PDB file of C-alpha atoms in Angstrom:
ATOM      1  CA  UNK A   1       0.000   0.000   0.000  1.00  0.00           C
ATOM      2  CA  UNK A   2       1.308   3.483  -1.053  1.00  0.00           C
ATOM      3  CA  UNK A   3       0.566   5.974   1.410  1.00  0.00           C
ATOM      4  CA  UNK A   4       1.422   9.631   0.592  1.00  0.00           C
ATOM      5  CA  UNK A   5       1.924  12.319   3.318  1.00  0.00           C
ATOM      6  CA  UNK A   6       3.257  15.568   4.306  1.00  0.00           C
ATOM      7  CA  UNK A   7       6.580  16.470   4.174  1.00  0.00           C
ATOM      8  CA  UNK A   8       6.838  18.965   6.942  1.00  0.00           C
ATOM      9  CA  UNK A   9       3.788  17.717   8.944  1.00  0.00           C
ATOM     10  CA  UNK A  10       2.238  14.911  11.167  1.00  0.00           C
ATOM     11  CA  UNK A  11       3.433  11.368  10.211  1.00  0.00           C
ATOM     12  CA  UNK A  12       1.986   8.182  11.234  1.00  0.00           C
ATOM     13  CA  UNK A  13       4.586   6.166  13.224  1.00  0.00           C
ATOM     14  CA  UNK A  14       4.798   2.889  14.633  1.00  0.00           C
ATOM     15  CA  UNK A  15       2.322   3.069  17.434  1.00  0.00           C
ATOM     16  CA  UNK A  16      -0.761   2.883  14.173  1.00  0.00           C
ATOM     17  CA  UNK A  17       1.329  -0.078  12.511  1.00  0.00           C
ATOM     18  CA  UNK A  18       1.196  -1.965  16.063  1.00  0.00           C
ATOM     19  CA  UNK A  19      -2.681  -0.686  16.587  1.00  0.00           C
ATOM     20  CA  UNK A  20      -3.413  -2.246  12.885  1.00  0.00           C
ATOM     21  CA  UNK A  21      -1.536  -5.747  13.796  1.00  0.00           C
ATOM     22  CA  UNK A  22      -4.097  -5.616  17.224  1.00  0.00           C
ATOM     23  CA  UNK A  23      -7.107  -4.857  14.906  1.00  0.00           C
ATOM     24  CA  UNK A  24      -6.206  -8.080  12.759  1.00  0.00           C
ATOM     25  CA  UNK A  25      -7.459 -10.114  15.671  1.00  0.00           C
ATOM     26  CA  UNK A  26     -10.868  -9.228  15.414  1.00  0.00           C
ATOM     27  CA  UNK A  27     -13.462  -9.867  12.893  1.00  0.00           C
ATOM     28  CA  UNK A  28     -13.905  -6.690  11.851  1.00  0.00           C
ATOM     29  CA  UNK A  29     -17.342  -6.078   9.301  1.00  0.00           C
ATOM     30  CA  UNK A  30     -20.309  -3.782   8.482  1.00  0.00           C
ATOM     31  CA  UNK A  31     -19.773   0.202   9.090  1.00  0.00           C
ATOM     32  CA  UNK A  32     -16.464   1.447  10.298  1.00  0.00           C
ATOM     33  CA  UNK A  33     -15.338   4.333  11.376  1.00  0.00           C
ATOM     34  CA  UNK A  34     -11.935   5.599  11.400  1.00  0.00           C
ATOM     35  CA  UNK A  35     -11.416   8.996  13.960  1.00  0.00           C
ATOM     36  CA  UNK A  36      -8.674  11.525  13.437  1.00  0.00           C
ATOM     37  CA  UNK A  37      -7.759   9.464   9.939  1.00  0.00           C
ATOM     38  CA  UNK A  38      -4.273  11.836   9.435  1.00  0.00           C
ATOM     39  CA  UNK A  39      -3.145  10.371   6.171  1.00  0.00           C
ATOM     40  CA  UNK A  40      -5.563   7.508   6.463  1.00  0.00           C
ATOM     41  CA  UNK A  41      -2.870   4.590   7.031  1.00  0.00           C
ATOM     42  CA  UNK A  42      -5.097   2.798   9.854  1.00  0.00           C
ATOM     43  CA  UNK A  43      -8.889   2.855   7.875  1.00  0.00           C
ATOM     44  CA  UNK A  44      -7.039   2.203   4.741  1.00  0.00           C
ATOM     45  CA  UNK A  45      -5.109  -0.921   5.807  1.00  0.00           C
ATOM     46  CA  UNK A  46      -8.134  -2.403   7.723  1.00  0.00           C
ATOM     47  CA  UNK A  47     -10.167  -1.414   4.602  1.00  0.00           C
ATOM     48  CA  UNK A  48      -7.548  -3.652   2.252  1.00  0.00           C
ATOM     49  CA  UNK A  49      -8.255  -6.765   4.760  1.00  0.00           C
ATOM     50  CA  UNK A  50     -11.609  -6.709   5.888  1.00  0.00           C
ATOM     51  CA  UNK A  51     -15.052  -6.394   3.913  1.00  0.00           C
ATOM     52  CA  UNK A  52     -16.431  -2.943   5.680  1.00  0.00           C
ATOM     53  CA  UNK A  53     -17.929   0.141   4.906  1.00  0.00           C
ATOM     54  CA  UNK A  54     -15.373   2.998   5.397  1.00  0.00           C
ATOM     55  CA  UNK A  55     -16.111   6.221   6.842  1.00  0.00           C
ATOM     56  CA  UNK A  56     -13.532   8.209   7.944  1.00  0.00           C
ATOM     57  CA  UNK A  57     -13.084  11.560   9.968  1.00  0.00           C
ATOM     58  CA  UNK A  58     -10.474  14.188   9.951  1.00  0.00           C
ATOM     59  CA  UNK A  59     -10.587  17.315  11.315  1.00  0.00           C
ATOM     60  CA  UNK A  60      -7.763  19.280   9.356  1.00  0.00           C
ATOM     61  CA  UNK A  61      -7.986  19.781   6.067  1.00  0.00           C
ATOM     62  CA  UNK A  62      -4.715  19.224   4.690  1.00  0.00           C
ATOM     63  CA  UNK A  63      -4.393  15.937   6.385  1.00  0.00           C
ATOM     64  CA  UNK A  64      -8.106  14.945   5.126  1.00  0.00           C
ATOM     65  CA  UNK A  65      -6.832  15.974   1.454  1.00  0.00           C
ATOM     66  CA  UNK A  66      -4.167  13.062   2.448  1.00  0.00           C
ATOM     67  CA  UNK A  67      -6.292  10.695   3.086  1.00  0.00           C
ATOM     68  CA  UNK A  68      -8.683  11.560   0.055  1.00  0.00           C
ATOM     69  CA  UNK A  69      -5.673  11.320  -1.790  1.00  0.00           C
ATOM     70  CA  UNK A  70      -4.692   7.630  -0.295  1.00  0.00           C
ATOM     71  CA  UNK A  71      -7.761   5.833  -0.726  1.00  0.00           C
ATOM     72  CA  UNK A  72      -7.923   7.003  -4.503  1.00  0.00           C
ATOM     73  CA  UNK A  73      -4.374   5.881  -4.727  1.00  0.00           C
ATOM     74  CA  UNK A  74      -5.364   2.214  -3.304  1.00  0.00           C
ATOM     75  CA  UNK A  75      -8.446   2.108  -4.904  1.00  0.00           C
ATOM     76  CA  UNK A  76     -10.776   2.408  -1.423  1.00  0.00           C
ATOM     77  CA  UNK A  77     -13.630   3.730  -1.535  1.00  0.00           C
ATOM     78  CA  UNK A  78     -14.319   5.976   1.532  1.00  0.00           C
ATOM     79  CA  UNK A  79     -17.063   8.129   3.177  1.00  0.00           C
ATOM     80  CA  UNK A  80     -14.395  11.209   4.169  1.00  0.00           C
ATOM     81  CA  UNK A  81     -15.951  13.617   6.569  1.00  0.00           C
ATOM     82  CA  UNK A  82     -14.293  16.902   7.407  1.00  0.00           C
ATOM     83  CA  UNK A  83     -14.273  18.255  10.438  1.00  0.00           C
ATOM     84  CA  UNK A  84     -14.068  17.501  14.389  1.00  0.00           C
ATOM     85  CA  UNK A  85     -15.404  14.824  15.652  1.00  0.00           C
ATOM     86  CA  UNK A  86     -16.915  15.908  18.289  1.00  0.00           C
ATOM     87  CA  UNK A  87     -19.399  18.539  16.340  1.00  0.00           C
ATOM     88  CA  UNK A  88     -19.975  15.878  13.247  1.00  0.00           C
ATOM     89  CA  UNK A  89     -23.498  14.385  13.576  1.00  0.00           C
ATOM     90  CA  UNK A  90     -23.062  11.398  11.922  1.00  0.00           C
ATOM     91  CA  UNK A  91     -26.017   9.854   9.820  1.00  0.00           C
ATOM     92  CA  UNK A  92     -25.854   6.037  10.842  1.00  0.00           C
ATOM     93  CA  UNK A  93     -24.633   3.742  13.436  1.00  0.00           C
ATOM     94  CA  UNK A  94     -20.904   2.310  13.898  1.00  0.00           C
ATOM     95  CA  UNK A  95     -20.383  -1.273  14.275  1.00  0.00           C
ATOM     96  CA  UNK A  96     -16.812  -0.408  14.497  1.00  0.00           C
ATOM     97  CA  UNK A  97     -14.323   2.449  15.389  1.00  0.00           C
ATOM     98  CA  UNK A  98     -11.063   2.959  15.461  1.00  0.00           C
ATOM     99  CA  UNK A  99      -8.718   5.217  16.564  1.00  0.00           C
ATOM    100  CA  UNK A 100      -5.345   6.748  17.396  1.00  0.00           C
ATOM    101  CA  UNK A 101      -6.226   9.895  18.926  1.00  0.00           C
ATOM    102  CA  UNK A 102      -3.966  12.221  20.736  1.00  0.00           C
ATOM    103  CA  UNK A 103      -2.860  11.599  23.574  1.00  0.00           C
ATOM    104  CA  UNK A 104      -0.168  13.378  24.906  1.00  0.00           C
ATOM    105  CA  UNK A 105      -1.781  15.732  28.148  1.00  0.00           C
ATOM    106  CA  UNK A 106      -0.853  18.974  28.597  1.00  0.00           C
ATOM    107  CA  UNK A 107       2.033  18.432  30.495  1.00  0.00           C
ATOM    108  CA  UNK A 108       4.145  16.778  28.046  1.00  0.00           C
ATOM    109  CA  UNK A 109       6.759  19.415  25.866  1.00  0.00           C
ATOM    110  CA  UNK A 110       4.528  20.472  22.946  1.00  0.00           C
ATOM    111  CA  UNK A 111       5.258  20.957  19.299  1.00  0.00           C
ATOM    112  CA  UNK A 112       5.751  24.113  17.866  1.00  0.00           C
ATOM    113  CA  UNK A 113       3.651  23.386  14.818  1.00  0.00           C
ATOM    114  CA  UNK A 114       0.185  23.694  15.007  1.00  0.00           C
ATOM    115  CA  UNK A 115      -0.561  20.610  12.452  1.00  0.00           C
ATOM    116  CA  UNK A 116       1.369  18.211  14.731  1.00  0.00           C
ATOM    117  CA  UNK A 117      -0.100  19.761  17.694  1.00  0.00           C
ATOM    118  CA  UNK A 118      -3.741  18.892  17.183  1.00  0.00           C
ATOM    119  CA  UNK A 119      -2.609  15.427  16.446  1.00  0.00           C
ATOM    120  CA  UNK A 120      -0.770  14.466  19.400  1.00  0.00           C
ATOM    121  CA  UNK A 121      -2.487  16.536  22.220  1.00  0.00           C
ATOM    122  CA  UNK A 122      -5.056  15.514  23.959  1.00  0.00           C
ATOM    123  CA  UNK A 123      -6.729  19.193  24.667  1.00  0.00           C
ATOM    124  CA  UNK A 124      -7.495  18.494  20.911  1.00  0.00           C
ATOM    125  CA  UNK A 125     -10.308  15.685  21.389  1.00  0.00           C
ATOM    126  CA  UNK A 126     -10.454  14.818  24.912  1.00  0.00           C
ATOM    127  CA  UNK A 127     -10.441  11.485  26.150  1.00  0.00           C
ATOM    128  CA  UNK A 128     -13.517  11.881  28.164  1.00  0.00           C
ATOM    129  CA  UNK A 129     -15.262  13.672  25.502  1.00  0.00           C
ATOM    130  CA  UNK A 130     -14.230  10.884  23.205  1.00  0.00           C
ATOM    131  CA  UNK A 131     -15.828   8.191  24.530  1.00  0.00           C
ATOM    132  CA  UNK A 132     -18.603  10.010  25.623  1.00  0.00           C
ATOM    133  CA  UNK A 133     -19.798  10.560  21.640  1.00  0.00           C
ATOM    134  CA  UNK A 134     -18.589   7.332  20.968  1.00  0.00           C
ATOM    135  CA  UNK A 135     -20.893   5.751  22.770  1.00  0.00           C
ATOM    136  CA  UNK A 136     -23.764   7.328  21.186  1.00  0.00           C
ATOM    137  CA  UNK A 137     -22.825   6.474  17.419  1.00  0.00           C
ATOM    138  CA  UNK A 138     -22.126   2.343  18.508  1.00  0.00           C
ATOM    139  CA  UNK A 139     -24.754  -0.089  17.609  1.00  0.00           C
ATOM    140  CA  UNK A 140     -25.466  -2.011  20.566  1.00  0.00           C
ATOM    141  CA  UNK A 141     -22.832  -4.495  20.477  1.00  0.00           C
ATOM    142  CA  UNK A 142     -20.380  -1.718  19.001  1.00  0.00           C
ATOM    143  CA  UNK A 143     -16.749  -1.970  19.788  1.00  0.00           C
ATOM    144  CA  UNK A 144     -14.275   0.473  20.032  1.00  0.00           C
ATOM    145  CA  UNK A 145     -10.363  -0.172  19.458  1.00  0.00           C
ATOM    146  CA  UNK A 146      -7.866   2.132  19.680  1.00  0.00           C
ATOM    147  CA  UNK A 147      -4.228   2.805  21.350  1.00  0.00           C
ATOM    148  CA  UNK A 148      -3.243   5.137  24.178  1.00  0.00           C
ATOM    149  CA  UNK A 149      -0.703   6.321  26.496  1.00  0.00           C
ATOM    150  CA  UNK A 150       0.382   3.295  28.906  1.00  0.00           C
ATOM    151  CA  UNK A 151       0.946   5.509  31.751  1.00  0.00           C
ATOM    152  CA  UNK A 152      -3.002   6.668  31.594  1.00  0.00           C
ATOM    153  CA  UNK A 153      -4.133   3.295  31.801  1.00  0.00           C
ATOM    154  CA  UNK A 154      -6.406   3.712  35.488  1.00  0.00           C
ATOM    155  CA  UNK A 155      -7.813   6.751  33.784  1.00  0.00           C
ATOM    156  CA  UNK A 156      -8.580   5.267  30.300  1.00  0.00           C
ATOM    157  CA  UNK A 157     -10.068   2.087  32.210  1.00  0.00           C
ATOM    158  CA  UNK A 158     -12.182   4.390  34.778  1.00  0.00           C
ATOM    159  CA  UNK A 159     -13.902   6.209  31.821  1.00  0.00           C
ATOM    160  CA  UNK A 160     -14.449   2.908  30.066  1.00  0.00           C
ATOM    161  CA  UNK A 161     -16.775   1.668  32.837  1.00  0.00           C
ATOM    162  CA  UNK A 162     -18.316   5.492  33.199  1.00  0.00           C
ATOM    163  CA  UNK A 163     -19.396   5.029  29.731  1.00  0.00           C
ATOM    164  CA  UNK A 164     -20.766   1.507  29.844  1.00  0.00           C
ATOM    165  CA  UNK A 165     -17.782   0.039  27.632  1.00  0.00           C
ATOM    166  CA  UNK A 166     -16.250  -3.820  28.879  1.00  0.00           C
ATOM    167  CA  UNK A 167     -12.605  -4.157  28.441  1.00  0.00           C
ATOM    168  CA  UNK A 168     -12.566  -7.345  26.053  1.00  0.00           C
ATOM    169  CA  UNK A 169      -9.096  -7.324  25.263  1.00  0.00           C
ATOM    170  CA  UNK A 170      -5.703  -5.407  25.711  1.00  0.00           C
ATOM    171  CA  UNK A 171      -2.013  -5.541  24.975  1.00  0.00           C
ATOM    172  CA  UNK A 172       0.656  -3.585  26.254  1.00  0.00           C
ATOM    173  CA  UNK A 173       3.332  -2.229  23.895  1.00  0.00           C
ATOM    174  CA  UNK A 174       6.907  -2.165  25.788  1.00  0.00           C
ATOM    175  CA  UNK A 175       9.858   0.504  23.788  1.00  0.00           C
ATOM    176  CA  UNK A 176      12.547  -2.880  25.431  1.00  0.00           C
ATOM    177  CA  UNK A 177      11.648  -5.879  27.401  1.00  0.00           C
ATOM    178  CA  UNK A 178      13.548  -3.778  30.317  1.00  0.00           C
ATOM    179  CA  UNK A 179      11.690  -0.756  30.091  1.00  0.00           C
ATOM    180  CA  UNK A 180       7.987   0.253  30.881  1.00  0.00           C
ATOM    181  CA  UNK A 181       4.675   0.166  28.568  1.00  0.00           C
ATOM    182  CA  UNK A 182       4.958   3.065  26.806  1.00  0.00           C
ATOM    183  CA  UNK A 183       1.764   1.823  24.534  1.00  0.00           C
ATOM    184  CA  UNK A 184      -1.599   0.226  25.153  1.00  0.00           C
ATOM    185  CA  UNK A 185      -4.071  -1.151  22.547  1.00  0.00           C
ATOM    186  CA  UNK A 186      -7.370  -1.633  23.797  1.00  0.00           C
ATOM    187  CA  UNK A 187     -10.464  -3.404  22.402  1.00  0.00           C
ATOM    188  CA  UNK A 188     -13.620  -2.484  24.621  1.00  0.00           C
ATOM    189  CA  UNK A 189     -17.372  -3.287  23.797  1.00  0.00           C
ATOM    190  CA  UNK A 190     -20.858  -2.045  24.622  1.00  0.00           C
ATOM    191  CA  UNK A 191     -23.302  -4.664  26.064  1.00  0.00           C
ATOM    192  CA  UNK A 192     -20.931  -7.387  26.955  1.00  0.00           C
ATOM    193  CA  UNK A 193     -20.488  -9.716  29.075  1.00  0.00           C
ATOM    194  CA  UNK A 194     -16.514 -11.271  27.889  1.00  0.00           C
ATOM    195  CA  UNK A 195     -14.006 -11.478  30.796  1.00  0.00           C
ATOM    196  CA  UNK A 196     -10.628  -9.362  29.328  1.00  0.00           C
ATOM    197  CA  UNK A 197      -8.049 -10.855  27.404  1.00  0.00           C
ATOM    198  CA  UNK A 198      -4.165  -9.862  28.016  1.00  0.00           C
ATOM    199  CA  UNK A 199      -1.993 -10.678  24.802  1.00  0.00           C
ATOM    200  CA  UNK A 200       1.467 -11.062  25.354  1.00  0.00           C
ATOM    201  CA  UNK A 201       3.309  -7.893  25.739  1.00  0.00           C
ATOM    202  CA  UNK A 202       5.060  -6.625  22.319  1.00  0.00           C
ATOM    203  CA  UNK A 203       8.686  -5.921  22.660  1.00  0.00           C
ATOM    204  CA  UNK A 204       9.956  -3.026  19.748  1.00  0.00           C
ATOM    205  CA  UNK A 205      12.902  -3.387  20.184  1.00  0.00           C
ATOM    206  CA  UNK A 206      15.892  -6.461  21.053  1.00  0.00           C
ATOM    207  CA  UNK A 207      19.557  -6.069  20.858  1.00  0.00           C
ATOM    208  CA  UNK A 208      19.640  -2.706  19.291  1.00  0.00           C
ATOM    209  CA  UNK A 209      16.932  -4.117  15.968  1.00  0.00           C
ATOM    210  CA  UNK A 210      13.271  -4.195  15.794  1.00  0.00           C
ATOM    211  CA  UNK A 211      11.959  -7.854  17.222  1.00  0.00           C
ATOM    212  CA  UNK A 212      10.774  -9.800  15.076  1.00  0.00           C
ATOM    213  CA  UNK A 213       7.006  -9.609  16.203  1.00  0.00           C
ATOM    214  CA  UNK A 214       7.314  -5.832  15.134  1.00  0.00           C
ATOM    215  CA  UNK A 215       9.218  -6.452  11.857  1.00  0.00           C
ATOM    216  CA  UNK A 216       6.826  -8.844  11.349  1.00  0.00           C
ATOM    217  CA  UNK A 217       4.024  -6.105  12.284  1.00  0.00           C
ATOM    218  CA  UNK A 218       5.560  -3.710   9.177  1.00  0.00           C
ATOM    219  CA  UNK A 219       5.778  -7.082   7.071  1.00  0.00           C
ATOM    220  CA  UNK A 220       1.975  -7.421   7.262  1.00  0.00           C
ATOM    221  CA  UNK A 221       1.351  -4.018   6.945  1.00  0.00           C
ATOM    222  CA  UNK A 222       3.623  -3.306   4.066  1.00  0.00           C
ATOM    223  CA  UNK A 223       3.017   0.355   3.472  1.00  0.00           C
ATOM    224  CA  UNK A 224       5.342   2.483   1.041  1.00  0.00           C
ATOM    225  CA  UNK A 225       5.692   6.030   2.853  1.00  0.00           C
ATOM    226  CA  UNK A 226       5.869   8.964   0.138  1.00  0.00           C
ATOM    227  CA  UNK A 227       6.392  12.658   1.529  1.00  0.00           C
ATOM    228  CA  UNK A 228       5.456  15.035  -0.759  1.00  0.00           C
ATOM    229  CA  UNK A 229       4.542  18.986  -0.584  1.00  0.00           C
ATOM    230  CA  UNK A 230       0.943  20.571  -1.535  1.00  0.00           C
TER     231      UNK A 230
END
């Protein structure tokens, strides 16, 4: 998959590779939504593997021309909406969403630029405020998987049970198998009754290379990175 983005802008990274390799667990189908798409990496690969209905939701408009751009590259078809999330009223139910949203509080060093900004901090689409709206576009038995800041784990579970979501599943991401969860990727589900699952933990990196579960994580994934001006 070709994926085309901004030279001097926000750039998908690793942590939406490892959140793609989580979603392949599932059996992802019907309508799917894809929240802060940046140059639509995550809906697009899910898209290429999985028989959904795409909709996808970006807020600035030079990353939403990216992902326009993408899925007409890849031959996706997409339902792109632009704008935040949070003010979008949204025509039909999810069975699906999917997310990396910011997540970086307002204590961490920010960036200077105002494009990587909104997509990395969370004062751009609060967590809270997140969850609240997603629970009003699930169906029923909607799930919701995304990736977030290890460290904000009691807070990100808290909110879960405020908004009536069950943990189903979770796996911590780890930068070395000495060092802390820096990473957590979190499937969670409205009207359920499934005791959690805890994957194995994935290691980045060992002896100074990527592991081999995350080369094998870019393997699958096997996106071609373009950066281009507009």
């Amino acid at each position: 998959m070709i994926i085309y983005q901004p030279e001097d802008g926000y750039c998908y990274n690793s942590d939406t590779i490892f959140l793609y390799s989580f979603i392949k667990r599932f059996n992802i189908r019907g309508n799917v939504l894809d929240i802060g798409s940046g140059s639509g990496i995550l809906g697009l690969l899910v898209a290429k593997d999985f028989k959904i209905s795409l909709t996808s939701v970006e807020k600035q408009k030079r990353m939403a021309f990216f992902t326009k751009l993408n899925a007409k590259v890849n031959k996706i078809n997409i339902d792109l909406k632009v704008g935040d999330f949070l003010d979008i009223d949204f025509e039909k139910k999810f069975d699906f969403l999917i997310s990396n949203p910011p997540f970086y509080h307002e204590n961490v060093l920010k960036s200077s630029k105002k494009e990587i900004h909104i997509s990395r901090y969370s004062l751009h689409l609060p967590f809270e405020e997140l969850l609240k709206k997603a629970n009003t576009i699930l169906k029923p038995k909607g799930a919701f998987i995304f990736c977030y800041d290890a460290k904000q784990i009691q807070r990100v579970l808290s909110l879960l049970d405020r908004y009536k979501f069950i943990l189903e599943a979770m796996q911590f991401i780890h930068p070395k198998k000495d060092k802390e969860a820096n990473l957590v990727l979190i499937y969670a589900k409205k009207s359920s009754k499934s005791l959690c699952k805890i994957f194995s933990p994935l290691i980045v990196f060992e002896d100074g290379k990527y592991s081999k579960e995350a080369q094998k994580a870019f393997q699958i994934a096997g996106v071609h990175s373009i950066k281009c001006k507009i």
